[in-house]
mmCIF file of C-alpha atoms and ligand atoms in Angstrom:
data_model
loop_
_atom_site.group_PDB
_atom_site.id
_atom_site.type_symbol
_atom_site.label_atom_id
_atom_site.label_comp_id
_atom_site.label_asym_id
_atom_site.label_seq_id
_atom_site.Cartn_x
_atom_site.Cartn_y
_atom_site.Cartn_z
ATOM 1 C CA LEU R 1 -36.913 23.594 12.064
ATOM 2 C CA SER R 2 -34.727 20.390 11.630
ATOM 3 C CA THR R 3 -32.319 19.015 9.432
ATOM 4 C CA LYS R 4 -32.348 15.755 8.080
ATOM 5 C CA ILE R 5 -29.111 14.303 8.549
ATOM 6 C CA SER R 6 -29.041 11.344 5.806
ATOM 7 C CA PRO R 7 -27.247 8.418 7.755
ATOM 8 C CA THR R 8 -24.717 6.892 6.460
ATOM 9 C CA PRO R 9 -23.982 2.931 6.532
ATOM 10 C CA ILE R 10 -21.739 1.108 8.785
ATOM 11 C CA VAL R 11 -19.624 -1.063 6.867
ATOM 12 C CA ASP R 12 -17.345 -3.853 8.310
ATOM 13 C CA VAL R 13 -14.319 -4.982 6.345
ATOM 14 C CA HIS R 14 -12.945 -7.259 8.905
ATOM 15 C CA THR R 15 -15.335 -10.224 9.519
ATOM 16 C CA HIS R 16 -14.479 -13.727 8.779
ATOM 17 C CA VAL R 17 -16.334 -17.042 8.190
ATOM 18 C CA TYR R 18 -15.530 -20.902 8.008
ATOM 19 C CA LEU R 19 -17.842 -21.731 5.368
ATOM 20 C CA PRO R 20 -19.496 -25.493 6.160
ATOM 21 C CA ARG R 21 -17.373 -27.022 2.907
ATOM 22 C CA TYR R 22 -14.207 -25.142 4.930
ATOM 23 C CA ALA R 23 -15.187 -26.528 8.227
ATOM 24 C CA ALA R 24 -15.851 -29.922 6.692
ATOM 25 C CA GLU R 25 -12.288 -29.827 5.325
ATOM 26 C CA LEU R 26 -10.989 -29.166 9.030
ATOM 27 C CA ARG R 27 -13.288 -31.881 10.672
ATOM 28 C CA ALA R 28 -11.204 -34.276 8.415
ATOM 29 C CA ARG R 29 -7.842 -33.594 9.557
ATOM 30 C CA SER R 30 -5.911 -35.346 12.921
ATOM 31 C CA SER R 31 -3.260 -32.661 13.126
ATOM 32 C CA ALA R 32 -3.385 -28.679 13.031
ATOM 33 C CA PRO R 33 -5.467 -26.886 11.582
ATOM 34 C CA ARG R 34 -8.468 -28.850 12.514
ATOM 35 C CA ILE R 35 -11.645 -29.152 14.188
ATOM 36 C CA LEU R 36 -11.996 -31.592 17.146
ATOM 37 C CA THR R 37 -14.980 -32.681 19.096
ATOM 38 C CA ARG R 38 -14.625 -33.030 22.788
ATOM 39 C CA THR R 39 -16.442 -34.869 25.162
ATOM 40 C CA ASP R 40 -16.504 -33.463 28.715
ATOM 41 C CA ALA R 41 -17.185 -35.293 32.182
ATOM 42 C CA GLU R 42 -20.553 -35.043 31.652
ATOM 43 C CA GLY R 43 -20.794 -36.581 28.194
ATOM 44 C CA ARG R 44 -21.364 -33.585 26.737
ATOM 45 C CA SER R 45 -19.806 -32.783 23.463
ATOM 46 C CA GLU R 46 -18.350 -29.709 22.113
ATOM 47 C CA GLU R 47 -16.143 -28.825 18.748
ATOM 48 C CA ARG R 48 -12.910 -27.118 19.449
ATOM 49 C CA LEU R 49 -11.060 -25.138 17.164
ATOM 50 C CA LEU R 50 -7.161 -25.754 17.119
ATOM 51 C CA ILE R 51 -5.720 -23.652 14.418
ATOM 52 C CA LEU R 52 -2.305 -22.828 15.704
ATOM 53 C CA ASP R 53 0.519 -25.422 16.072
ATOM 54 C CA GLY R 54 1.216 -25.618 19.562
ATOM 55 C CA GLU R 55 -1.381 -23.762 20.403
ATOM 56 C CA PRO R 56 -2.497 -23.220 24.506
ATOM 57 C CA GLY R 57 -4.934 -25.852 25.781
ATOM 58 C CA SER R 58 -7.273 -27.315 23.282
ATOM 59 C CA GLY R 59 -8.145 -24.383 21.349
ATOM 60 C CA ARG R 60 -11.066 -22.691 21.369
ATOM 61 C CA PRO R 61 -14.676 -23.295 20.936
ATOM 62 C CA VAL R 62 -16.037 -23.311 17.644
ATOM 63 C CA GLY R 63 -19.884 -23.184 16.530
ATOM 64 C CA PRO R 64 -22.277 -22.175 14.301
ATOM 65 C CA GLN R 65 -21.001 -18.599 14.877
ATOM 66 C CA TYR R 66 -18.238 -19.503 12.363
ATOM 67 C CA TRP R 67 -20.440 -20.784 9.408
ATOM 68 C CA ASP R 68 -24.100 -20.114 9.619
ATOM 69 C CA ARG R 69 -25.041 -16.943 7.819
ATOM 70 C CA THR R 70 -27.819 -16.277 10.154
ATOM 71 C CA GLU R 71 -25.817 -15.675 12.716
ATOM 72 C CA LYS R 72 -23.524 -13.394 10.871
ATOM 73 C CA LEU R 73 -26.705 -11.014 10.142
ATOM 74 C CA GLU R 74 -27.968 -11.323 13.604
ATOM 75 C CA PHE R 75 -24.593 -10.232 14.927
ATOM 76 C CA MET R 76 -24.696 -7.142 12.397
ATOM 77 C CA LYS R 77 -28.257 -6.479 13.153
ATOM 78 C CA ARG R 78 -27.246 -6.261 17.164
ATOM 79 C CA HIS R 79 -24.144 -3.949 16.414
ATOM 80 C CA GLN R 80 -26.203 -1.823 13.570
ATOM 81 C CA ILE R 81 -23.729 -2.827 10.664
ATOM 82 C CA ASN R 82 -25.498 -2.397 7.576
ATOM 83 C CA VAL R 83 -22.717 -4.182 5.283
ATOM 84 C CA SER R 84 -20.096 -6.690 6.055
ATOM 85 C CA PHE R 85 -17.292 -7.913 3.622
ATOM 86 C CA VAL R 86 -16.705 -11.269 4.710
ATOM 87 C CA SER R 87 -13.532 -13.361 4.849
ATOM 88 C CA SER R 88 -12.593 -16.732 5.073
ATOM 89 C CA ALA R 89 -10.775 -17.001 8.426
ATOM 90 C CA ASN R 90 -6.802 -18.129 8.920
ATOM 91 C CA PRO R 91 -5.054 -20.392 7.865
ATOM 92 C CA TRP R 92 -7.142 -20.365 4.437
ATOM 93 C CA LEU R 93 -5.881 -23.004 1.986
ATOM 94 C CA ASP R 94 -1.910 -22.632 3.212
ATOM 95 C CA PHE R 95 -1.648 -26.223 4.701
ATOM 96 C CA LEU R 96 -2.805 -28.031 1.740
ATOM 97 C CA PRO R 97 -1.269 -29.998 -1.336
ATOM 98 C CA PRO R 98 -1.524 -27.575 -4.792
ATOM 99 C CA ASP R 99 -4.225 -29.645 -6.444
ATOM 100 C CA ARG R 100 -6.530 -29.734 -3.300
ATOM 101 C CA ALA R 101 -5.957 -25.962 -2.455
ATOM 102 C CA GLN R 102 -7.106 -25.201 -6.424
ATOM 103 C CA THR R 103 -9.783 -27.538 -6.386
ATOM 104 C CA LEU R 104 -11.276 -26.027 -2.921
ATOM 105 C CA ALA R 105 -10.354 -22.562 -3.867
ATOM 106 C CA HIS R 106 -12.851 -22.421 -6.881
ATOM 107 C CA ALA R 107 -14.954 -24.318 -4.991
ATOM 108 C CA LEU R 108 -15.089 -22.219 -1.890
ATOM 109 C CA ASN R 109 -15.308 -19.066 -4.052
ATOM 110 C CA ASN R 110 -18.741 -19.910 -5.799
ATOM 111 C CA ASP R 111 -20.097 -20.869 -2.143
ATOM 112 C CA LEU R 112 -19.130 -17.597 -0.687
ATOM 113 C CA GLU R 113 -20.523 -15.534 -4.288
ATOM 114 C CA GLU R 114 -23.761 -17.555 -3.137
ATOM 115 C CA TYR R 115 -23.446 -16.655 0.502
ATOM 116 C CA CYS R 116 -23.191 -13.093 -0.894
ATOM 117 C CA ALA R 117 -25.332 -13.275 -3.195
ATOM 118 C CA SER R 118 -28.361 -14.640 -1.413
ATOM 119 C CA SER R 119 -28.277 -12.457 1.474
ATOM 120 C CA PRO R 120 -30.848 -9.837 2.291
ATOM 121 C CA GLU R 121 -30.755 -6.074 1.089
ATOM 122 C CA VAL R 122 -29.882 -3.530 3.424
ATOM 123 C CA ASP R 123 -33.006 -1.428 5.114
ATOM 124 C CA GLY R 124 -32.638 1.965 4.066
ATOM 125 C CA PHE R 125 -29.977 1.591 1.672
ATOM 126 C CA PRO R 126 -31.876 -0.641 -1.469
ATOM 127 C CA ASN R 127 -28.617 -0.726 -3.655
ATOM 128 C CA LEU R 128 -26.768 -2.320 -1.293
ATOM 129 C CA ARG R 129 -26.887 -6.126 -0.341
ATOM 130 C CA SER R 130 -25.846 -6.983 3.321
ATOM 131 C CA ILE R 131 -22.804 -9.184 2.540
ATOM 132 C CA TYR R 132 -19.841 -9.059 0.069
ATOM 133 C CA GLY R 133 -16.905 -10.894 -0.144
ATOM 134 C CA PHE R 134 -13.086 -11.572 -0.292
ATOM 135 C CA GLY R 135 -12.482 -15.055 -2.223
ATOM 136 C CA LEU R 136 -9.407 -17.322 -1.652
ATOM 137 C CA LEU R 137 -6.345 -17.861 -3.739
ATOM 138 C CA PRO R 138 -4.155 -21.471 -4.228
ATOM 139 C CA LEU R 139 -1.508 -19.432 -2.439
ATOM 140 C CA VAL R 140 0.740 -22.892 -1.100
ATOM 141 C CA PRO R 141 4.104 -23.771 -1.541
ATOM 142 C CA GLU R 142 5.135 -25.348 -4.849
ATOM 143 C CA GLY R 143 1.727 -24.137 -6.542
ATOM 144 C CA PRO R 144 1.907 -23.175 -9.538
ATOM 145 C CA ILE R 145 1.274 -19.440 -10.398
ATOM 146 C CA SER R 146 -0.995 -20.436 -13.664
ATOM 147 C CA SER R 147 -3.672 -21.863 -10.915
ATOM 148 C CA ILE R 148 -3.702 -18.407 -9.017
ATOM 149 C CA ILE R 149 -3.839 -16.396 -12.304
ATOM 150 C CA HIS R 150 -7.012 -18.745 -13.077
ATOM 151 C CA THR R 151 -8.552 -18.207 -9.823
ATOM 152 C CA ILE R 152 -8.149 -14.327 -9.984
ATOM 153 C CA GLU R 153 -10.182 -14.635 -13.520
ATOM 154 C CA GLN R 154 -12.747 -16.407 -11.899
ATOM 155 C CA ILE R 155 -13.056 -14.010 -8.625
ATOM 156 C CA GLN R 156 -13.139 -11.466 -11.199
ATOM 157 C CA THR R 157 -16.378 -13.196 -12.801
ATOM 158 C CA LEU R 158 -18.114 -13.245 -9.380
ATOM 159 C CA PRO R 159 -20.068 -9.940 -8.882
ATOM 160 C CA HIS R 160 -20.138 -10.121 -4.837
ATOM 161 C CA LEU R 161 -16.776 -11.064 -4.566
ATOM 162 C CA SER R 162 -14.541 -7.382 -4.646
ATOM 163 C CA GLY R 163 -11.233 -8.595 -3.171
ATOM 164 C CA VAL R 164 -9.188 -11.741 -2.159
ATOM 165 C CA ILE R 165 -7.884 -12.250 1.770
ATOM 166 C CA MET R 166 -4.316 -13.691 1.872
ATOM 167 C CA GLY R 167 -1.967 -14.625 4.537
ATOM 168 C CA THR R 168 1.779 -13.430 4.995
ATOM 169 C CA LYS R 169 3.691 -16.612 3.038
ATOM 170 C CA GLY R 170 2.536 -16.127 -0.338
ATOM 171 C CA ILE R 171 3.818 -19.324 -1.976
ATOM 172 C CA GLY R 172 6.140 -20.252 0.698
ATOM 173 C CA ASN R 173 8.728 -17.316 0.695
ATOM 174 C CA GLY R 174 6.667 -14.650 1.876
ATOM 175 C CA LEU R 175 4.804 -11.709 -0.376
ATOM 176 C CA ASP R 176 8.351 -10.443 -1.222
ATOM 177 C CA ASP R 177 8.844 -13.590 -3.807
ATOM 178 C CA GLU R 178 9.606 -12.489 -6.917
ATOM 179 C CA ALA R 179 7.885 -15.441 -8.137
ATOM 180 C CA LEU R 180 4.495 -13.491 -6.899
ATOM 181 C CA GLU R 181 5.241 -10.695 -9.738
ATOM 182 C CA PRO R 182 2.467 -11.922 -12.206
ATOM 183 C CA VAL R 183 0.142 -12.500 -9.483
ATOM 184 C CA TRP R 184 0.496 -8.559 -8.163
ATOM 185 C CA LYS R 185 -0.033 -7.714 -11.772
ATOM 186 C CA ALA R 186 -2.748 -9.647 -12.142
ATOM 187 C CA ILE R 187 -4.514 -8.035 -9.261
ATOM 188 C CA GLU R 188 -3.519 -4.868 -10.162
ATOM 189 C CA LYS R 189 -5.254 -5.503 -13.537
ATOM 190 C CA ALA R 190 -8.663 -6.617 -12.038
ATOM 191 C CA GLY R 191 -9.051 -4.448 -9.680
ATOM 192 C CA LEU R 192 -9.304 -6.805 -6.627
ATOM 193 C CA VAL R 193 -8.543 -5.563 -2.681
ATOM 194 C CA VAL R 194 -6.136 -7.469 -1.436
ATOM 195 C CA PHE R 195 -6.922 -8.012 2.361
ATOM 196 C CA ILE R 196 -3.201 -9.160 4.319
ATOM 197 C CA HIS R 197 -4.024 -11.178 7.223
ATOM 198 C CA PRO R 198 -1.666 -12.783 9.830
ATOM 199 C CA HIS R 199 -1.818 -16.204 11.068
ATOM 200 C CA TYR R 200 1.551 -17.353 12.073
ATOM 201 C CA GLY R 201 2.736 -14.984 14.547
ATOM 202 C CA VAL R 202 6.434 -14.904 15.147
ATOM 203 C CA ASP R 203 8.629 -17.610 16.864
ATOM 204 C CA GLY R 204 6.780 -18.861 19.633
ATOM 205 C CA LYS R 205 10.002 -19.396 22.108
ATOM 206 C CA ALA R 206 9.826 -15.271 22.119
ATOM 207 C CA PHE R 207 6.567 -15.429 24.251
ATOM 208 C CA GLY R 208 8.175 -17.689 26.997
ATOM 209 C CA ASP R 209 5.831 -20.234 28.983
ATOM 210 C CA LYS R 210 3.958 -18.458 31.245
ATOM 211 C CA PRO R 211 0.348 -19.413 30.835
ATOM 212 C CA ASN R 212 -0.639 -16.323 29.178
ATOM 213 C CA GLY R 213 -3.635 -17.702 26.880
ATOM 214 C CA HIS R 214 -4.041 -16.566 23.599
ATOM 215 C CA VAL R 215 -2.857 -13.247 24.874
ATOM 216 C CA LEU R 216 0.860 -12.717 23.564
ATOM 217 C CA PRO R 217 0.254 -14.791 19.800
ATOM 218 C CA LEU R 218 -2.917 -12.610 19.354
ATOM 219 C CA ALA R 219 -1.749 -9.162 20.336
ATOM 220 C CA LEU R 220 1.636 -9.054 19.178
ATOM 221 C CA GLY R 221 2.498 -12.241 17.272
ATOM 222 C CA PHE R 222 -0.542 -11.294 14.678
ATOM 223 C CA PRO R 223 0.322 -7.536 14.451
ATOM 224 C CA PHE R 224 4.238 -8.113 14.380
ATOM 225 C CA GLU R 225 4.126 -10.653 11.377
ATOM 226 C CA THR R 226 1.851 -8.429 9.348
ATOM 227 C CA THR R 227 4.452 -5.398 10.076
ATOM 228 C CA ILE R 228 7.025 -7.979 9.190
ATOM 229 C CA ALA R 229 5.128 -9.195 5.613
ATOM 230 C CA ILE R 230 4.541 -5.626 4.583
ATOM 231 C CA THR R 231 8.092 -4.015 4.928
ATOM 232 C CA ARG R 232 9.309 -6.995 3.340
ATOM 233 C CA LEU R 233 7.277 -6.173 0.221
ATOM 234 C CA ILE R 234 7.836 -2.595 0.256
ATOM 235 C CA LEU R 235 11.616 -3.048 0.179
ATOM 236 C CA ALA R 236 10.946 -5.418 -2.466
ATOM 237 C CA GLY R 237 9.554 -2.690 -4.392
ATOM 238 C CA VAL R 238 6.482 -3.863 -4.852
ATOM 239 C CA LEU R 239 4.497 -0.657 -4.179
ATOM 240 C CA ASP R 240 6.985 1.008 -6.707
ATOM 241 C CA ARG R 241 6.120 -1.502 -9.601
ATOM 242 C CA TYR R 242 2.188 -2.016 -8.652
ATOM 243 C CA PRO R 243 1.327 1.369 -7.915
ATOM 244 C CA ASP R 244 -2.333 0.851 -8.319
ATOM 245 C CA LEU R 245 -2.461 -2.653 -6.387
ATOM 246 C CA ARG R 246 -4.994 -1.933 -3.548
ATOM 247 C CA LEU R 247 -3.805 -3.483 0.036
ATOM 248 C CA LEU R 248 -5.945 -3.736 3.161
ATOM 249 C CA LEU R 249 -3.876 -4.130 6.379
ATOM 250 C CA ALA R 250 -5.526 -6.360 9.092
ATOM 251 C CA HIS R 251 -5.086 -4.570 12.812
ATOM 252 C CA SER R 252 -4.221 -1.365 11.841
ATOM 253 C CA GLY R 253 -1.064 -2.409 9.778
ATOM 254 C CA GLY R 254 0.423 -3.715 13.195
ATOM 255 C CA ALA R 255 3.184 -2.146 14.311
ATOM 256 C CA LEU R 256 3.967 -0.194 10.741
ATOM 257 C CA PRO R 257 2.924 3.148 11.380
ATOM 258 C CA GLN R 258 5.050 3.371 14.806
ATOM 259 C CA LEU R 259 8.119 2.179 13.241
ATOM 260 C CA SER R 260 7.682 3.578 9.611
ATOM 261 C CA SER R 261 10.172 6.503 10.291
ATOM 262 C CA ARG R 262 12.434 4.070 11.882
ATOM 263 C CA ILE R 263 12.235 1.904 9.044
ATOM 264 C CA ALA R 264 12.745 4.886 6.517
ATOM 265 C CA SER R 265 16.085 5.641 8.581
ATOM 266 C CA CYS R 266 17.201 1.816 8.833
ATOM 267 C CA VAL R 267 16.727 2.216 4.473
ATOM 268 C CA ALA R 268 18.253 5.450 4.424
ATOM 269 C CA HIS R 269 21.854 4.477 6.432
ATOM 270 C CA ASP R 270 21.831 0.638 4.241
ATOM 271 C CA PRO R 271 24.012 0.732 1.685
ATOM 272 C CA VAL R 272 21.981 -2.283 0.119
ATOM 273 C CA VAL R 273 18.788 -0.694 0.327
ATOM 274 C CA ALA R 274 19.216 2.882 0.419
ATOM 275 C CA LYS R 275 18.624 3.547 -3.512
ATOM 276 C CA ARG R 276 16.383 0.862 -4.273
ATOM 277 C CA LEU R 277 13.132 2.614 -4.013
ATOM 278 C CA LYS R 278 11.734 5.255 -5.522
ATOM 279 C CA HIS R 279 10.409 7.153 -2.144
ATOM 280 C CA ASP R 280 11.428 7.216 1.335
ATOM 281 C CA ALA R 281 9.894 4.167 2.838
ATOM 282 C CA ARG R 282 7.157 6.493 4.740
ATOM 283 C CA TYR R 283 5.581 7.713 1.402
ATOM 284 C CA TYR R 284 4.385 4.182 1.056
ATOM 285 C CA LEU R 285 1.902 4.229 3.958
ATOM 286 C CA GLY R 286 -0.073 6.418 1.696
ATOM 287 C CA LYS R 287 -0.703 3.340 -0.709
ATOM 288 C CA LEU R 288 -2.182 1.018 1.969
ATOM 289 C CA TYR R 289 -5.441 1.001 3.592
ATOM 290 C CA PHE R 290 -5.357 0.166 7.378
ATOM 291 C CA ASP R 291 -8.549 -1.703 8.964
ATOM 292 C CA ALA R 292 -9.629 0.091 12.037
ATOM 293 C CA VAL R 293 -9.296 -3.051 14.544
ATOM 294 C CA ALA R 294 -6.890 -0.920 16.726
ATOM 295 C CA TYR R 295 -9.477 -0.978 19.730
ATOM 296 C CA GLY R 296 -8.325 2.815 20.942
ATOM 297 C CA SER R 297 -8.681 6.027 19.524
ATOM 298 C CA GLU R 298 -5.096 7.703 20.321
ATOM 299 C CA GLU R 299 -3.771 4.512 18.094
ATOM 300 C CA LEU R 300 -6.639 5.154 15.094
ATOM 301 C CA GLY R 301 -5.420 8.811 15.480
ATOM 302 C CA PHE R 302 -1.644 7.976 15.294
ATOM 303 C CA VAL R 303 -2.332 5.765 12.385
ATOM 304 C CA SER R 304 -4.086 8.334 10.805
ATOM 305 C CA GLU R 305 -1.492 11.165 10.732
ATOM 306 C CA THR R 306 1.074 8.923 9.747
ATOM 307 C CA ILE R 307 -0.919 8.506 6.421
ATOM 308 C CA GLY R 308 -1.704 12.001 6.345
ATOM 309 C CA ARG R 309 2.192 12.677 6.489
ATOM 310 C CA ALA R 310 3.052 10.204 3.571
ATOM 311 C CA GLU R 311 2.662 12.766 0.289
ATOM 312 C CA THR R 312 5.356 14.677 2.348
ATOM 313 C CA TYR R 313 7.539 11.790 1.895
ATOM 314 C CA SER R 314 7.008 11.787 -1.926
ATOM 315 C CA SER R 315 10.180 12.292 -3.975
ATOM 316 C CA ALA R 316 8.136 14.700 -6.149
ATOM 317 C CA GLY R 317 7.237 16.879 -2.805
ATOM 318 C CA GLY R 318 3.781 17.160 -1.240
ATOM 319 C CA SER R 319 2.166 18.319 1.609
ATOM 320 C CA TYR R 320 0.663 17.030 4.929
ATOM 321 C CA ASN R 321 -3.020 16.139 4.687
ATOM 322 C CA ALA R 322 -5.099 15.318 7.477
ATOM 323 C CA ASP R 323 -8.455 14.497 5.732
ATOM 324 C CA PHE R 324 -6.287 11.908 3.172
ATOM 325 C CA GLY R 325 -5.416 9.975 6.853
ATOM 326 C CA SER R 326 -8.992 9.308 7.399
ATOM 327 C CA THR R 327 -9.916 8.418 3.864
ATOM 328 C CA ARG R 328 -7.601 4.930 4.584
ATOM 329 C CA VAL R 329 -8.876 3.681 7.692
ATOM 330 C CA LEU R 330 -11.887 1.252 7.701
ATOM 331 C CA PHE R 331 -14.444 -0.054 10.401
ATOM 332 C CA GLY R 332 -13.718 -3.850 11.074
ATOM 333 C CA THR R 333 -15.264 -6.264 14.123
ATOM 334 C CA ASP R 334 -12.807 -9.637 13.585
ATOM 335 C CA HIS R 335 -15.981 -11.346 13.952
ATOM 336 C CA PRO R 336 -16.788 -14.126 15.394
ATOM 337 C CA PHE R 337 -13.502 -14.231 17.384
ATOM 338 C CA PHE R 338 -12.975 -12.293 20.597
ATOM 339 C CA PRO R 339 -16.695 -12.847 21.582
ATOM 340 C CA PRO R 340 -17.489 -11.786 25.179
ATOM 341 C CA LEU R 341 -16.466 -14.072 28.009
ATOM 342 C CA GLU R 342 -19.959 -13.676 29.428
ATOM 343 C CA LYS R 343 -22.722 -13.322 27.852
ATOM 344 C CA SER R 344 -24.210 -10.151 26.843
ATOM 345 C CA GLN R 345 -25.830 -8.212 24.337
ATOM 346 C CA THR R 346 -23.482 -6.671 22.250
ATOM 347 C CA TRP R 347 -19.789 -7.428 22.053
ATOM 348 C CA ARG R 348 -17.242 -5.334 23.946
ATOM 349 C CA SER R 349 -14.676 -6.008 21.162
ATOM 350 C CA VAL R 350 -17.074 -4.423 18.336
ATOM 351 C CA GLU R 351 -17.978 -1.551 20.979
ATOM 352 C CA ASP R 352 -14.558 -0.656 21.778
ATOM 353 C CA ASN R 353 -13.797 -0.413 18.035
ATOM 354 C CA LEU R 354 -16.946 1.524 17.515
ATOM 355 C CA SER R 355 -16.204 3.795 20.213
ATOM 356 C CA ALA R 356 -12.739 4.570 19.378
ATOM 357 C CA ILE R 357 -13.617 5.849 15.988
ATOM 358 C CA ARG R 358 -16.183 7.855 17.141
ATOM 359 C CA SER R 359 -13.621 9.720 19.726
ATOM 360 C CA VAL R 360 -10.131 10.595 17.526
ATOM 361 C CA ARG R 361 -9.896 13.941 18.268
ATOM 362 C CA SER R 362 -8.823 14.800 14.965
ATOM 363 C CA TRP R 363 -11.472 13.741 13.008
ATOM 364 C CA SER R 364 -14.734 15.410 12.120
ATOM 365 C CA GLU R 365 -17.862 13.914 11.519
ATOM 366 C CA SER R 366 -17.619 13.309 8.281
ATOM 367 C CA ALA R 367 -14.176 11.613 8.905
ATOM 368 C CA GLN R 368 -15.751 9.315 11.173
ATOM 369 C CA ALA R 369 -18.404 8.282 8.955
ATOM 370 C CA ALA R 370 -15.853 7.516 6.137
ATOM 371 C CA VAL R 371 -13.935 5.562 8.468
ATOM 372 C CA LEU R 372 -17.384 3.663 9.572
ATOM 373 C CA GLY R 373 -18.436 2.912 6.115
ATOM 374 C CA LEU R 374 -18.078 5.444 3.229
ATOM 375 C CA ASN R 375 -14.229 4.551 2.673
ATOM 376 C CA ALA R 376 -15.245 0.953 2.404
ATOM 377 C CA LEU R 377 -17.901 1.932 0.170
ATOM 378 C CA LYS R 378 -15.439 3.846 -2.161
ATOM 379 C CA LEU R 379 -12.755 1.280 -2.033
ATOM 380 C CA PHE R 380 -14.914 -1.538 -3.644
ATOM 381 C CA ASN R 381 -16.617 0.638 -5.967
ATOM 382 C CA LEU R 382 -20.147 0.651 -4.299
ATOM 383 C CA LYS R 383 -22.800 3.277 -4.621
ATOM 384 C CA TYR R 384 -25.560 3.725 -2.178
HETATM 385 N N1 URA J 401 -7.759 -14.668 15.828
HETATM 386 C C1 URA J 401 -7.683 -15.769 14.688
HETATM 387 O O1 URA J 401 -7.208 -16.945 14.517
HETATM 388 N N2 URA J 401 -7.737 -15.185 14.020
HETATM 389 C C2 URA J 401 -8.450 -14.089 13.717
HETATM 390 O O2 URA J 401 -8.544 -13.476 12.790
HETATM 391 C C3 URA J 401 -8.254 -13.349 14.982
HETATM 392 C C4 URA J 401 -8.446 -13.907 16.193
HETATM 393 ZN ZN1 ZN J 402 -9.250 -11.542 11.378
#
């Protein structure tokens, strides 16, 4: 006698692409962000990606894994990922003048729609396509809000784009900028998910001058940037005014879960801020979604617990809900970043995230299945 357990899909919500049109834009540039060709002593040439100002060495190798959809599908197959929600990698359109950002946003959103729409159906899940996407908005300094709103409307008409990816700068002044109010309003109304992703890190001087490769900016700079951006957004009351806004935070929200009680305490003791928010600052963690790109099971368990207690900090009162925590954490890979240094069949970065999800002590098998894929399908309103 055997009970057939129906397999549930594995869904990657954090996976990137540089579409060919975007890579061409980077190749045409002479300062970061750019793609440059380097020729070694033997005359072999290779392309390198230089995206951060003052990046150590001459950036990172870049190749078809960044733009070729076949490589994305190959990677998914290798790690048994059924569905990917692909987003443009940093730094998006941040560095462009407003006109160019607007033109490119529209063209890239159409490109991404085509990339997704023509992707194969998923074996065993006939209602799903293997790739969906997050679109781009022309979020640049001096960029007119009307063109951002216009692009939100464009994305709404593209059936395989279910959200937008954005950095932490907004139109130059961060995500707590009053100028973004109509943007949050339009995104909330359109029901798009906002994937918030870092790029700039923190002041590089903090990292000293030892040859530590990309470790400090990636391991610390990225998550601190996200932590600061979201804390500012919470302090500006954005989540009070747009309670249905769905924000997905990269890298499990950085240090936000770890610091949330400290943030709440600082708010409560600050005469300027104490009365501003409707709820204790910890409540807002329960309004957010967190990717599971944390590489460790204890960290994921901790994130889940801080989400699970969020309702207890509602000004209306509420109780601890362990399951609630695991409904807001979603598997991701960060592909094609963090490839194995030595040639190998599977990617350690991916295996670590998968096994972390499978070993969180407080998560049942159904909680694991939720984090691995079902939460994403729910967030993006997909049936399987
Ligand atoms: N490095 C980046 O520049 N972006 C990512 O998303 C991951 C690593
Ligand atoms: Zn990423």
